[in-house]
């Protein structure tokens, strides 16, 4: 079973991430599902009517504005990093938290590696599905690496200059 | 200069530990080369032709003598005894071992230095005028603003993986010595009718494969909003900049595709959400940072015009040096002195460990213990007493810094080219040397006057060839090294890009070609007309005709 990092702890994964080309066929009523944006767009009504938990995931090129007025429907919003060098969803997560006030889980999926976790956490991610070949326990160390930051972000709305003693 | 407090120091020390562990994991095989690459790049570490190259950040080009001594020590202990001043005012080492880099960083941290974000697709070192704080034509001292930007950009979590590298330059003076219009963002200090300070903002300038002069998208951004506005620009770029093609990934391509007007609208829409939020700068913060850049303890002195004129008359060499290598100072009795790192036969911008130690010593004795690196790859002592100029000149001659060529044809900006850089199409250092040798007659050089000659070994334009009055670009033709010449570029106010003269030349012809170009200028110029003025008046044709005329 895959494990994820959530709020600084390694937990067993309970959500099912549906692939990009998923359809409604064979979806169980009770599973917790993270569905691709296209499926949500087409079948929002049916997906909402299920008993299981609902999340949605976005490709790096899909804009967070697409779902900004529907956030109440999702317990999880997963943002996919096609490569760890693609920082687009750092802006998406930041906007989700600060502009659209999303309080549920924001999860990093895809090419998620230890050395980016700290900045992902800063912009508002609170869950991380590490790339399968990486050890989540080892990755936890990333959160300890810095004890101070300069900028304001989702985790720290006050820049250091407003906090300096 | 800015002095770290415990927060700044802790961030840099945490970074040293983090990078030490990243290097360990890479060497232990826990991180692949591909995974390590952006990590090392964001720490200024390239893998080059012979060895890694480490680029040390020199925020806005300013170094204390203690920091200069540390550069000397690193050059001695970890390199082959020299360092290189880059066109982005940083210091580069060409021969460190990867295994040593964590130790080098630990040593740097003891003098408040680091290599953070000197490379990679993130916000790079912010640059400015090498005469910041002492120039007479200054509206404001840009350095506190550069430092505020440094802190904002250091490990900015949202912008560590941008589509491409990102460079910001700030100008506080009437002249533009920071080349702001060829940066991703250029900031120029301005005052509005009410006398309030703001910034005129240019975006989308840059060189490289597609050189573009930036567009001004905001004529007056009140200073309080500097950071929130930068956040807005970077967010638009991070979200909408192209990532499918690295040659089209810089912000200049996005600005061009959208048009500057539409880009500005996007930024304004984004900024509307951020304006007046917690990142709004406070008077207290600006005052805190600015307090580090107040004037040193200048003595009340008078200008030494008569005494210096007397020395000029007795020592023509001094007169020549003074004319070229000194720069007027805002305070009476003081002058800024440029140490030329461009004697013939030395790669432009190279300094040895011994020379660095000497510079630190001179800075302590003559200039309040500080130096600046210029984007022209020279070093400046900014606060020299005019009365000490003659003695200083003697010391500079002993150390090889007194070549009186600042701003002249032999003060060449030159990238490392094929001698060091694995991306090069051709060598550049030998071309610089050949031209320096050809123009070894000082009287002739002085007669030619101000001229920027910039050489790059490939399209990446590290040597700024597009904005040289004369630009030289190394090109590859069927495995042979050739050189393309362009004319009429300028990095100053109202920056312009150079026009290509025509087919490229072989290495052996380069000095002759430059010679012909200069002869055309000398023949065509009117009184007091600079090379650039003449070129702009007569156009490219007379130069083309002469250079490509059949040899008879
Ligand atoms: C030796 C290793 C070096 C490598 C591998 C390297 C690589 C590059 C690359 C790939 C670019 C093009 C980036 C783009 O257009 O997006 C570039 C541009 C540039 N580099 Fe370098 N460079 C090196 C050394 C230097 C040195 C020694 C200097 C200064 C003397 C320098 C200063 C610059 C500048 C000013 C630009 C142009 C920036 C612009 O487009 O606005 N680089 N470099
Ligand atoms: S211009 Fe090309 S050859 Fe010169 S340093 Fe830059 S990348 Fe290397």
XYZ file of C-alpha atoms and ligand atoms in Angstrom:
768
model
C 0.000 0.000 0.000
C 1.268 3.438 -0.862
C 2.016 5.763 1.987
C 1.685 9.512 1.954
C 2.946 12.325 4.092
C 0.138 14.237 5.729
C 0.692 17.026 8.209
C 4.226 15.850 8.868
C 3.374 12.168 9.376
C 3.593 9.109 7.177
C 0.176 7.504 6.769
C -1.308 4.718 4.722
C -3.060 5.946 1.637
C -6.838 5.479 1.660
C -7.830 7.510 -1.380
C -7.995 6.173 -4.944
C -6.477 8.392 -7.537
C -8.340 7.827 -10.797
C -6.344 8.084 -14.011
C -6.781 10.835 -16.526
C -9.020 8.795 -18.833
C -11.266 7.447 -16.042
C -15.001 7.099 -16.661
C -17.904 6.575 -14.286
C -18.012 2.883 -15.194
C -17.156 0.627 -12.309
C -16.735 3.390 -9.778
C -17.873 2.183 -6.403
C -20.275 4.235 -4.382
C -18.315 4.233 -1.167
C -14.623 4.597 -2.102
C -12.803 7.819 -1.494
C -11.899 9.028 -4.963
C -9.668 11.696 -6.405
C -10.982 12.210 -9.901
C -9.371 13.968 -12.849
C -10.697 17.407 -13.625
C -12.266 16.274 -16.914
C -14.406 13.669 -15.155
C -15.556 16.215 -12.621
C -16.446 18.667 -15.368
C -18.561 16.108 -17.149
C -20.146 14.265 -14.253
C -20.193 16.618 -11.300
C -23.743 15.740 -10.495
C -23.207 11.999 -10.349
C -19.951 12.352 -8.434
C -21.586 14.532 -5.798
C -24.391 12.000 -5.347
C -21.978 9.271 -4.197
C -21.440 8.350 -0.552
C -17.651 8.119 -0.679
C -15.248 11.017 -0.260
C -14.480 13.175 -3.261
C -11.347 14.867 -4.407
C -10.188 16.271 -7.739
C -6.773 16.446 -9.368
C -5.371 18.946 -11.810
C -2.620 18.719 -14.390
C 0.089 21.365 -14.173
C -1.484 23.274 -17.056
C -4.999 23.218 -15.589
C -5.834 26.400 -13.798
C -7.107 26.457 -10.270
C -9.680 29.081 -11.292
C -11.575 26.274 -13.043
C -12.767 24.953 -9.710
C -12.458 28.035 -7.549
C -16.230 28.373 -7.088
C -16.766 24.656 -6.488
C -14.287 24.012 -3.725
C -16.924 22.957 -1.198
C -17.341 19.708 -3.082
C -13.836 18.457 -2.427
C -12.119 17.054 0.605
C -8.893 16.760 -1.351
C -7.440 18.792 -4.160
C -4.428 17.099 -5.694
C -2.059 19.010 -7.926
C 0.126 17.069 -10.303
C 3.791 17.827 -10.868
C 4.730 16.338 -14.253
C 8.362 17.071 -13.332
C 9.734 18.314 -10.052
C 11.210 21.231 -11.977
C 7.768 22.475 -12.999
C 6.675 24.998 -10.365
C 3.299 26.043 -11.761
C 1.283 24.363 -9.055
C 3.198 26.225 -6.375
C 1.181 29.221 -7.504
C -2.024 27.141 -7.651
C -1.635 25.919 -4.077
C -0.856 29.399 -2.853
C -3.983 30.765 -4.530
C -6.136 27.925 -3.226
C -5.163 28.693 0.328
C -4.920 32.446 0.330
C -7.274 33.681 -2.354
C -9.937 30.997 -2.436
C -9.769 30.082 1.240
C -9.680 26.330 0.688
C -9.346 24.479 4.016
C -9.325 20.839 2.871
C -6.319 18.749 1.927
C -4.029 20.060 -0.803
C -1.916 17.199 -2.023
C 1.165 17.156 -4.215
C 1.191 14.218 -6.641
C 3.427 13.166 -9.527
C 7.167 13.779 -9.549
C 7.258 14.719 -5.877
C 10.725 14.594 -4.289
C 12.152 15.329 -0.877
C 14.053 18.478 -1.785
C 10.975 20.375 -2.904
C 8.728 19.462 0.050
C 9.578 22.405 2.222
C 8.664 24.973 -0.392
C 5.549 23.000 -1.303
C 4.523 23.067 2.325
C 5.143 26.782 2.478
C 2.814 27.528 -0.435
C -0.019 25.534 1.110
C 0.369 21.819 0.430
C -0.307 19.697 3.508
C -0.122 16.246 1.891
C 2.495 14.703 -0.347
C 2.347 11.514 -2.363
C 6.056 11.015 -2.943
C 7.288 9.436 -6.164
C 7.008 5.680 -5.675
C 10.769 5.006 -5.566
C 11.341 7.460 -2.707
C 11.125 6.851 1.009
C 8.601 9.083 2.765
C 10.250 8.619 6.168
C 13.527 9.923 4.803
C 11.681 12.802 3.145
C 10.285 14.001 6.471
C 13.728 15.429 7.221
C 13.105 18.077 4.580
C 10.703 19.897 6.862
C 13.411 20.426 9.462
C 16.000 21.971 7.174
C 15.211 25.641 7.663
C 14.302 27.388 10.872
C 13.480 30.792 9.396
C 12.086 32.234 6.158
C 12.028 35.699 4.637
C 8.841 35.830 2.625
C 5.205 35.744 3.377
C 3.441 32.707 1.949
C 0.487 30.455 2.718
C 2.122 29.051 5.866
C 3.367 32.369 7.171
C 1.332 35.396 6.124
C 3.750 37.866 7.718
C 7.071 38.450 5.968
C 10.132 38.350 8.208
C 10.443 42.119 8.114
C 7.209 42.405 10.058
C 8.376 39.795 12.561
C 11.980 40.776 13.186
C 12.599 41.474 16.856
C 27.073 47.618 3.611
C 24.364 45.246 4.751
C 25.344 43.261 7.843
C 23.485 40.052 8.639
C 21.437 39.823 11.774
C 20.832 36.472 13.468
C 17.992 35.646 11.069
C 20.030 36.204 7.902
C 22.929 34.257 9.381
C 20.728 31.349 10.389
C 19.184 31.085 6.915
C 22.619 30.933 5.288
C 23.921 28.401 7.800
C 20.841 26.222 7.394
C 21.488 26.353 3.670
C 25.068 25.139 4.093
C 23.841 22.129 6.063
C 21.109 21.430 3.550
C 23.492 21.531 0.604
C 26.057 19.407 2.437
C 23.422 16.736 2.840
C 22.253 17.064 -0.760
C 25.828 16.631 -1.975
C 26.310 13.643 0.329
C 23.132 12.031 -0.975
C 24.221 12.633 -4.553
C 27.658 11.150 -3.974
C 26.061 8.204 -2.162
C 23.776 7.563 -5.124
C 20.590 8.467 -3.255
C 19.980 11.359 -5.628
C 20.300 10.843 -9.381
C 22.286 13.281 -11.485
C 19.036 14.587 -12.876
C 17.602 15.142 -9.400
C 20.772 16.790 -8.142
C 21.115 19.100 -11.140
C 18.644 21.851 -10.208
C 19.739 21.602 -6.573
C 23.357 22.255 -7.428
C 22.451 24.904 -9.994
C 20.409 26.812 -7.430
C 23.645 26.818 -5.550
C 25.702 28.173 -8.439
C 27.373 24.895 -9.274
C 27.795 24.074 -12.957
C 29.503 21.040 -14.389
C 31.894 22.505 -16.919
C 34.536 21.540 -19.417
C 37.247 20.674 -16.925
C 35.687 20.820 -13.505
C 32.635 22.194 -11.766
C 32.312 25.965 -11.764
C 31.078 27.641 -8.600
C 29.412 31.034 -8.822
C 29.417 32.898 -5.519
C 26.716 35.510 -5.012
C 27.866 39.067 -4.496
C 24.614 40.887 -3.782
C 24.541 43.991 -6.008
C 28.301 43.645 -6.450
C 29.287 44.919 -3.004
C 32.016 43.211 -0.950
C 33.810 44.015 2.284
C 37.558 43.551 2.482
C 36.977 40.506 4.710
C 34.857 39.004 1.954
C 37.485 39.797 -0.674
C 40.082 38.034 1.494
C 37.798 35.038 1.655
C 37.618 35.018 -2.160
C 41.429 34.994 -2.159
C 41.499 32.126 0.314
C 39.045 30.069 -1.698
C 40.989 30.740 -4.899
C 44.137 29.532 -3.129
C 42.802 26.575 -1.168
C 40.223 25.162 -3.547
C 41.006 26.555 -6.987
C 44.094 27.171 -9.100
C 44.799 30.537 -7.537
C 42.395 32.749 -9.348
C 38.829 33.934 -9.459
C 36.704 35.570 -12.098
C 34.447 38.637 -11.872
C 31.313 37.998 -13.919
C 29.081 40.377 -15.847
C 26.475 39.836 -13.162
C 28.801 41.183 -10.501
C 29.355 37.762 -8.975
C 32.603 35.860 -8.430
C 33.262 32.555 -10.169
C 35.698 29.765 -9.451
C 36.577 27.475 -12.323
C 38.273 24.519 -10.659
C 36.736 23.487 -7.330
C 36.031 19.830 -6.607
C 32.407 18.931 -6.085
C 33.301 17.253 -2.794
C 34.763 20.513 -1.502
C 31.805 22.721 -2.274
C 30.034 22.205 1.094
C 33.245 23.248 2.859
C 33.595 26.274 0.604
C 30.033 27.269 1.455
C 30.733 26.854 5.156
C 33.720 29.164 4.811
C 31.666 31.667 2.855
C 28.999 31.683 5.552
C 31.558 32.894 8.085
C 31.814 36.140 6.104
C 28.106 36.422 5.326
C 28.341 35.043 1.817
C 26.757 32.185 -0.076
C 26.037 30.857 -3.572
C 22.250 30.799 -3.259
C 20.315 31.189 -6.511
C 23.301 32.222 -8.597
C 22.117 29.834 -11.259
C 19.089 27.724 -12.091
C 15.531 28.673 -12.971
C 14.928 30.974 -10.072
C 15.342 34.636 -9.176
C 19.040 35.414 -9.509
C 21.244 37.957 -7.838
C 19.825 41.470 -8.183
C 22.334 43.839 -9.757
C 22.836 47.580 -9.825
C 25.131 50.500 -10.635
C 28.712 49.933 -9.478
C 28.743 53.578 -8.368
C 25.602 53.238 -6.241
C 25.646 55.598 -3.291
C 28.504 57.739 -4.577
C 27.388 58.848 -8.055
C 26.513 62.501 -8.475
C 23.595 61.795 -10.777
C 21.739 59.652 -8.276
C 18.135 60.165 -7.251
C 18.318 57.428 -4.625
C 20.822 54.865 -3.467
C 19.524 51.645 -5.075
C 21.336 49.286 -2.693
C 18.731 49.126 0.102
C 16.131 48.237 -2.523
C 18.403 45.543 -3.926
C 18.824 44.123 -0.439
C 15.065 44.156 0.157
C 14.670 42.279 -3.122
C 17.460 39.884 -2.133
C 15.636 38.913 1.021
C 12.294 38.570 -0.709
C 13.761 36.410 -3.467
C 15.958 34.162 -1.296
C 14.225 30.767 -1.220
C 10.920 32.290 -2.318
C 8.868 29.089 -2.095
C 6.553 29.878 -4.980
C 9.296 30.790 -7.433
C 12.022 28.173 -7.017
C 11.096 26.335 -10.223
C 10.272 29.020 -12.748
C 10.184 28.312 -16.477
C 13.626 29.893 -16.772
C 16.186 32.011 -14.928
C 15.072 35.424 -13.753
C 17.153 38.563 -13.363
C 16.266 41.865 -11.770
C 18.308 45.085 -11.938
C 17.756 48.375 -10.140
C 18.905 51.828 -11.211
C 18.818 54.885 -8.965
C 20.664 57.336 -11.208
C 20.080 59.494 -14.273
C 22.507 57.443 -16.349
C 21.790 53.756 -16.513
C 24.895 51.819 -15.506
C 22.886 48.761 -14.503
C 21.580 47.863 -17.991
C 18.056 47.613 -16.581
C 16.381 47.414 -19.986
C 18.024 44.104 -20.818
C 16.860 42.402 -17.633
C 13.746 40.341 -16.986
C 12.670 43.131 -14.664
C 14.304 46.550 -14.621
C 13.472 48.994 -11.858
C 14.271 52.653 -12.143
C 13.804 55.027 -9.223
C 11.556 57.978 -10.072
C 9.828 60.774 -8.222
C 6.248 61.816 -8.894
C 4.986 65.398 -8.978
C 4.386 65.267 -5.233
C 8.023 64.330 -4.655
C 7.214 60.765 -3.610
C 9.493 57.895 -4.497
C 8.424 55.144 -6.831
C 9.747 52.813 -9.479
C 9.346 52.765 -13.216
C 9.096 49.103 -14.122
C 10.388 47.431 -17.267
C 9.753 43.759 -18.041
C 10.819 41.305 -20.665
C 14.303 42.453 -21.510
C 17.041 39.918 -21.980
C 19.766 38.722 -24.282
C 20.523 35.184 -25.346
C 19.033 33.587 -28.428
C 16.214 36.127 -28.750
C 17.544 39.461 -27.536
C 14.809 41.934 -26.568
C 14.832 45.352 -24.957
C 12.286 45.415 -22.124
C 9.000 47.338 -22.128
C 7.995 49.730 -19.392
C 4.690 48.480 -18.008
C 4.338 50.792 -15.038
C 5.503 54.397 -15.003
C 5.130 54.876 -11.278
C 4.900 52.114 -8.742
C 4.882 53.618 -5.227
C 7.770 52.111 -3.236
C 5.478 50.558 -0.628
C 4.182 48.164 -3.245
C 7.480 47.001 -4.693
C 7.332 43.477 -3.285
C 3.650 42.829 -3.929
C 4.089 44.022 -7.509
C 7.123 41.794 -8.017
C 5.108 38.896 -6.604
C 2.373 39.674 -9.128
C 4.782 39.736 -12.096
C 6.480 36.533 -11.009
C 3.168 34.770 -10.453
C 1.915 35.625 -13.924
C 5.213 34.420 -15.349
C 5.300 31.248 -13.255
C 1.800 30.292 -14.323
C 1.817 31.316 -17.969
C 5.438 31.335 -19.097
C 6.206 28.665 -21.686
C 7.743 25.456 -20.446
C 7.606 23.374 -23.592
C 10.732 24.897 -25.134
C 13.598 26.206 -23.047
C 14.514 28.729 -25.715
C 11.058 30.273 -25.456
C 10.691 30.044 -21.708
C 11.947 33.437 -20.604
C 9.515 36.131 -19.570
C 10.458 38.196 -22.625
C 8.724 35.644 -24.841
C 5.560 35.761 -22.728
C 5.536 39.563 -22.707
C 6.023 39.611 -26.448
C 3.336 36.988 -27.090
C 0.750 38.753 -24.931
C 1.966 42.271 -25.829
C 3.296 44.445 -23.007
C -0.126 46.057 -22.572
C -1.938 42.781 -22.004
C 0.866 41.522 -19.816
C 0.555 44.679 -17.717
C -3.196 44.116 -17.372
C -2.610 40.577 -16.132
C -0.108 41.836 -13.611
C -2.476 44.546 -12.437
C -5.307 42.043 -12.034
C -3.047 39.842 -9.940
C -1.637 42.751 -8.007
C -5.129 43.984 -7.084
C -5.357 40.988 -4.729
C -1.972 41.591 -3.142
C -1.765 45.349 -2.893
C -1.860 46.667 0.672
C -1.429 43.156 2.093
C 1.259 42.124 4.612
C 4.054 42.321 2.038
C 3.484 46.048 1.708
C 6.807 47.578 2.670
C 6.971 49.670 5.797
C 8.948 52.821 6.469
C 10.525 50.995 9.393
C 11.846 48.155 7.234
C 13.171 50.446 4.537
C 14.835 52.560 7.225
C 16.315 49.456 8.881
C 17.869 48.279 5.643
C 18.860 51.753 4.468
C 20.703 52.333 7.752
C 23.285 49.840 6.491
C 24.031 51.990 3.470
C 24.504 55.401 5.007
C 27.590 57.314 3.990
C 30.851 56.198 5.558
C 32.640 58.668 7.827
C 33.679 61.045 5.060
C 36.077 63.795 6.079
C 35.197 67.388 5.251
C 37.503 67.870 2.289
C 37.859 70.205 -0.625
C 38.284 69.188 -4.237
C 41.942 68.957 -5.208
C 41.618 70.301 -8.733
C 44.758 72.409 -8.746
C 46.965 69.866 -7.005
C 45.789 67.085 -9.306
C 46.282 69.237 -12.385
C 49.834 69.833 -11.241
C 50.426 66.095 -10.849
C 48.866 65.503 -14.248
C 51.329 67.921 -15.789
C 54.292 66.199 -14.153
C 53.115 62.647 -14.780
C 51.345 62.071 -18.082
C 50.739 58.442 -17.124
C 48.877 59.564 -14.027
C 46.886 62.069 -16.043
C 45.843 59.389 -18.478
C 44.893 56.971 -15.743
C 42.970 59.638 -13.877
C 41.076 60.579 -17.010
C 39.938 57.028 -17.691
C 39.872 55.133 -14.411
C 38.353 57.610 -11.978
C 34.756 58.670 -11.644
C 33.371 61.868 -10.093
C 32.132 61.490 -6.516
C 29.190 63.207 -4.874
C 31.407 64.385 -2.004
C 34.021 67.095 -2.482
C 37.560 65.812 -2.110
C 36.635 62.218 -3.009
C 36.702 60.172 -6.166
C 35.732 56.631 -7.205
C 38.521 54.551 -8.732
C 38.105 51.634 -11.107
C 40.733 48.927 -10.946
C 41.098 47.695 -14.500
C 41.075 43.902 -14.689
C 41.814 44.184 -18.409
C 45.534 44.381 -18.966
C 46.508 42.798 -22.250
C 47.029 39.071 -21.966
C 44.841 38.422 -18.931
C 41.376 36.942 -19.446
C 38.985 39.864 -18.821
C 37.715 39.718 -15.258
C 40.353 37.319 -13.919
C 42.104 38.100 -10.631
C 44.614 36.014 -8.721
C 44.479 35.225 -5.023
C 47.421 37.562 -4.412
C 45.688 40.348 -6.282
C 42.515 39.791 -4.281
C 44.477 40.046 -1.051
C 46.049 43.237 -2.355
C 42.627 44.637 -3.258
C 41.329 43.886 0.244
C 44.320 45.676 1.681
C 43.876 48.692 -0.613
C 40.179 48.823 0.255
C 41.052 48.963 3.949
C 43.597 51.707 3.498
C 41.914 53.835 0.851
C 38.188 53.157 0.709
C 36.531 52.283 4.027
C 37.109 48.553 3.562
C 34.691 48.045 0.690
C 34.823 47.258 -3.033
C 32.297 46.790 -5.810
C 32.305 44.498 -8.833
C 31.074 46.067 -12.042
C 29.154 44.342 -14.805
C 32.053 45.354 -17.029
C 34.150 42.879 -15.013
C 36.245 45.449 -13.156
C 36.557 46.272 -9.447
C 35.891 49.659 -7.898
C 37.199 51.465 -4.838
C 34.351 53.921 -4.452
C 35.505 56.337 -1.759
C 39.081 57.413 -2.333
C 40.389 60.756 -1.095
C 41.630 62.805 -4.016
C 44.697 63.719 -2.009
C 45.669 60.036 -1.920
C 45.088 59.379 -5.562
C 48.697 59.660 -6.616
C 49.956 57.193 -4.000
C 47.118 54.846 -4.785
C 48.007 54.988 -8.468
C 51.526 53.829 -7.591
C 50.177 50.890 -5.633
C 47.746 49.952 -8.370
C 50.555 49.926 -10.910
C 52.548 47.541 -8.746
C 49.584 45.175 -8.626
C 48.644 45.371 -12.298
C 45.390 47.282 -11.894
C 46.354 50.612 -13.401
C 45.901 49.941 -17.125
C 44.295 53.245 -18.113
C 41.638 51.725 -20.325
C 38.322 51.884 -18.486
C 35.583 52.445 -21.053
C 38.032 52.126 -23.951
C 38.263 49.543 -26.688
C 40.520 47.209 -24.691
C 38.191 47.204 -21.642
C 36.482 44.230 -23.228
C 33.587 42.325 -21.694
C 34.290 38.701 -22.470
C 32.705 35.416 -21.459
C 34.898 32.372 -20.668
C 34.087 30.893 -24.063
C 35.596 27.682 -25.373
C 38.467 27.757 -22.912
C 36.173 26.877 -20.019
C 32.561 26.725 -21.057
C 31.055 23.510 -22.365
C 28.354 25.382 -24.258
C 30.742 27.476 -26.343
C 30.825 27.466 -30.133
C 34.148 29.266 -30.170
C 36.825 30.695 -27.940
C 36.479 34.275 -26.811
C 39.474 34.965 -24.565
C 42.057 34.723 -27.400
C 39.953 37.091 -29.527
C 39.951 39.637 -26.711
C 43.684 39.253 -26.417
C 44.324 39.651 -30.142
C 42.325 42.869 -30.171
C 44.072 44.157 -27.070
C 47.432 43.478 -28.742
C 46.430 45.224 -31.939
C 45.282 48.320 -30.061
C 48.321 48.663 -27.840
C 48.935 52.313 -28.721
C 47.451 54.288 -25.840
C 47.256 57.572 -27.751
C 45.215 55.900 -30.447
C 43.009 54.182 -27.878
C 42.344 57.482 -26.155
C 41.621 59.121 -29.463
C 39.041 56.442 -30.279
C 37.361 57.168 -26.969
C 34.475 55.422 -25.259
C 33.573 52.158 -26.834
C 32.019 48.963 -25.516
C 33.398 45.834 -27.144
C 31.593 42.713 -25.938
C 32.453 39.122 -26.838
C 30.378 35.957 -26.314
C 31.411 32.450 -27.232
C 27.863 31.440 -28.153
C 24.265 32.570 -28.524
C 23.694 32.550 -24.771
C 25.257 35.980 -24.763
C 27.046 35.824 -21.419
C 29.409 38.448 -22.814
C 26.482 40.750 -23.706
C 27.525 40.960 -27.362
C 24.076 42.253 -28.407
C 24.507 45.417 -26.396
C 28.127 46.132 -27.280
C 28.804 49.140 -29.493
C 30.790 46.413 -31.187
C 29.660 42.863 -30.469
C 31.455 39.656 -31.344
C 29.721 36.302 -31.300
C 31.426 32.942 -31.658
C 29.673 30.712 -34.198
C 30.289 27.217 -35.373
C 30.535 26.515 -39.098
C 31.012 22.856 -39.898
C 33.070 22.327 -36.784
C 35.209 25.439 -37.352
C 35.222 28.463 -35.080
C 34.027 31.699 -36.680
C 33.036 35.099 -35.393
C 30.062 37.234 -36.259
C 30.392 40.991 -35.757
C 27.553 43.350 -34.910
C 27.476 47.103 -34.404
C 25.399 49.691 -32.597
C 24.256 47.971 -29.432
C 23.951 49.808 -26.149
C 23.166 48.737 -22.597
C 22.630 52.258 -21.326
C 19.510 54.385 -21.192
C 17.373 53.749 -24.278
C 19.188 50.488 -24.756
C 19.522 49.179 -28.305
C 20.442 45.878 -29.897
C 23.327 45.664 -32.308
C 22.900 44.998 -36.039
C 24.779 42.144 -37.612
C 27.408 43.363 -40.043
C 27.395 40.379 -42.386
C 29.096 37.003 -42.851
C 31.374 35.876 -40.057
C 35.172 35.898 -39.944
C 37.966 33.527 -39.054
C 39.789 33.981 -35.775
C 42.935 35.223 -37.505
C 41.038 38.060 -39.188
C 39.335 39.466 -36.132
C 41.887 42.083 -35.135
C 41.965 43.375 -38.736
C 38.204 43.552 -38.911
C 37.997 45.587 -35.721
C 40.788 47.780 -37.002
C 38.843 48.545 -40.198
C 35.679 49.296 -38.257
C 37.541 51.727 -36.056
C 39.156 53.396 -39.075
C 35.759 54.012 -40.627
C 34.639 55.619 -37.406
C 37.731 57.817 -37.153
C 37.234 59.000 -40.737
C 33.519 59.617 -40.441
C 33.172 61.149 -37.016
C 32.525 64.800 -36.410
C 34.022 66.586 -33.406
C 33.164 65.034 -30.081
C 31.157 62.286 -31.685
C 31.427 58.899 -30.004
C 31.554 55.640 -31.914
C 27.932 54.968 -31.094
C 26.824 58.442 -32.217
C 28.641 58.074 -35.500
C 27.215 54.645 -36.070
C 23.713 55.876 -35.373
C 24.194 58.745 -37.812
C 25.876 56.970 -40.716
C 24.388 53.503 -40.317
C 25.932 50.150 -40.976
C 26.772 50.513 -44.697
C 30.110 52.345 -44.592
C 31.371 49.772 -42.099
C 30.115 46.906 -44.183
C 31.705 48.256 -47.349
C 35.099 48.646 -45.752
C 35.164 45.348 -43.938
C 33.968 43.250 -46.863
C 35.835 45.172 -49.588
C 38.054 42.971 -51.714
C 41.599 43.135 -50.420
C 43.493 45.568 -52.605
C 31.197 28.946 -17.802
C 29.964 28.614 -17.583
C 28.736 29.363 -18.042
C 27.632 28.754 -18.513
C 27.398 27.264 -18.681
C 26.675 29.794 -18.817
C 25.417 29.541 -19.310
C 24.564 30.510 -19.756
C 23.368 30.278 -20.493
C 22.818 28.909 -20.857
C 22.818 31.481 -20.780
C 21.563 31.743 -21.610
C 20.371 31.796 -20.810
C 19.119 32.209 -21.541
O 19.148 32.944 -22.533
O 18.044 31.836 -21.070
C 23.661 32.477 -20.195
C 23.434 33.826 -20.264
C 24.202 34.762 -19.598
N 25.294 34.513 -18.817
Fe 26.256 32.759 -18.674
N 27.209 30.991 -18.543
C 28.477 30.796 -18.058
C 29.376 31.744 -17.664
C 29.045 33.065 -17.558
C 29.993 34.070 -17.198
C 31.455 33.832 -16.848
C 29.316 35.233 -17.201
C 29.879 36.593 -16.953
C 31.106 36.951 -17.341
C 27.944 34.958 -17.548
C 26.931 35.891 -17.619
C 25.786 35.703 -18.349
C 24.936 36.768 -18.817
C 25.079 38.236 -18.473
C 23.961 36.177 -19.627
C 22.895 36.870 -20.442
C 21.699 37.101 -19.658
C 20.474 37.481 -20.448
O 20.106 36.786 -21.385
O 19.854 38.477 -20.082
N 27.824 33.635 -17.771
N 24.713 31.855 -19.576
S 28.202 32.941 -23.986
Fe 28.185 30.768 -24.357
S 30.361 30.296 -24.376
Fe 30.185 32.201 -23.331
S 30.021 31.629 -21.180
Fe 27.974 31.906 -21.984
S 27.337 29.875 -22.487
Fe 29.551 29.813 -22.330
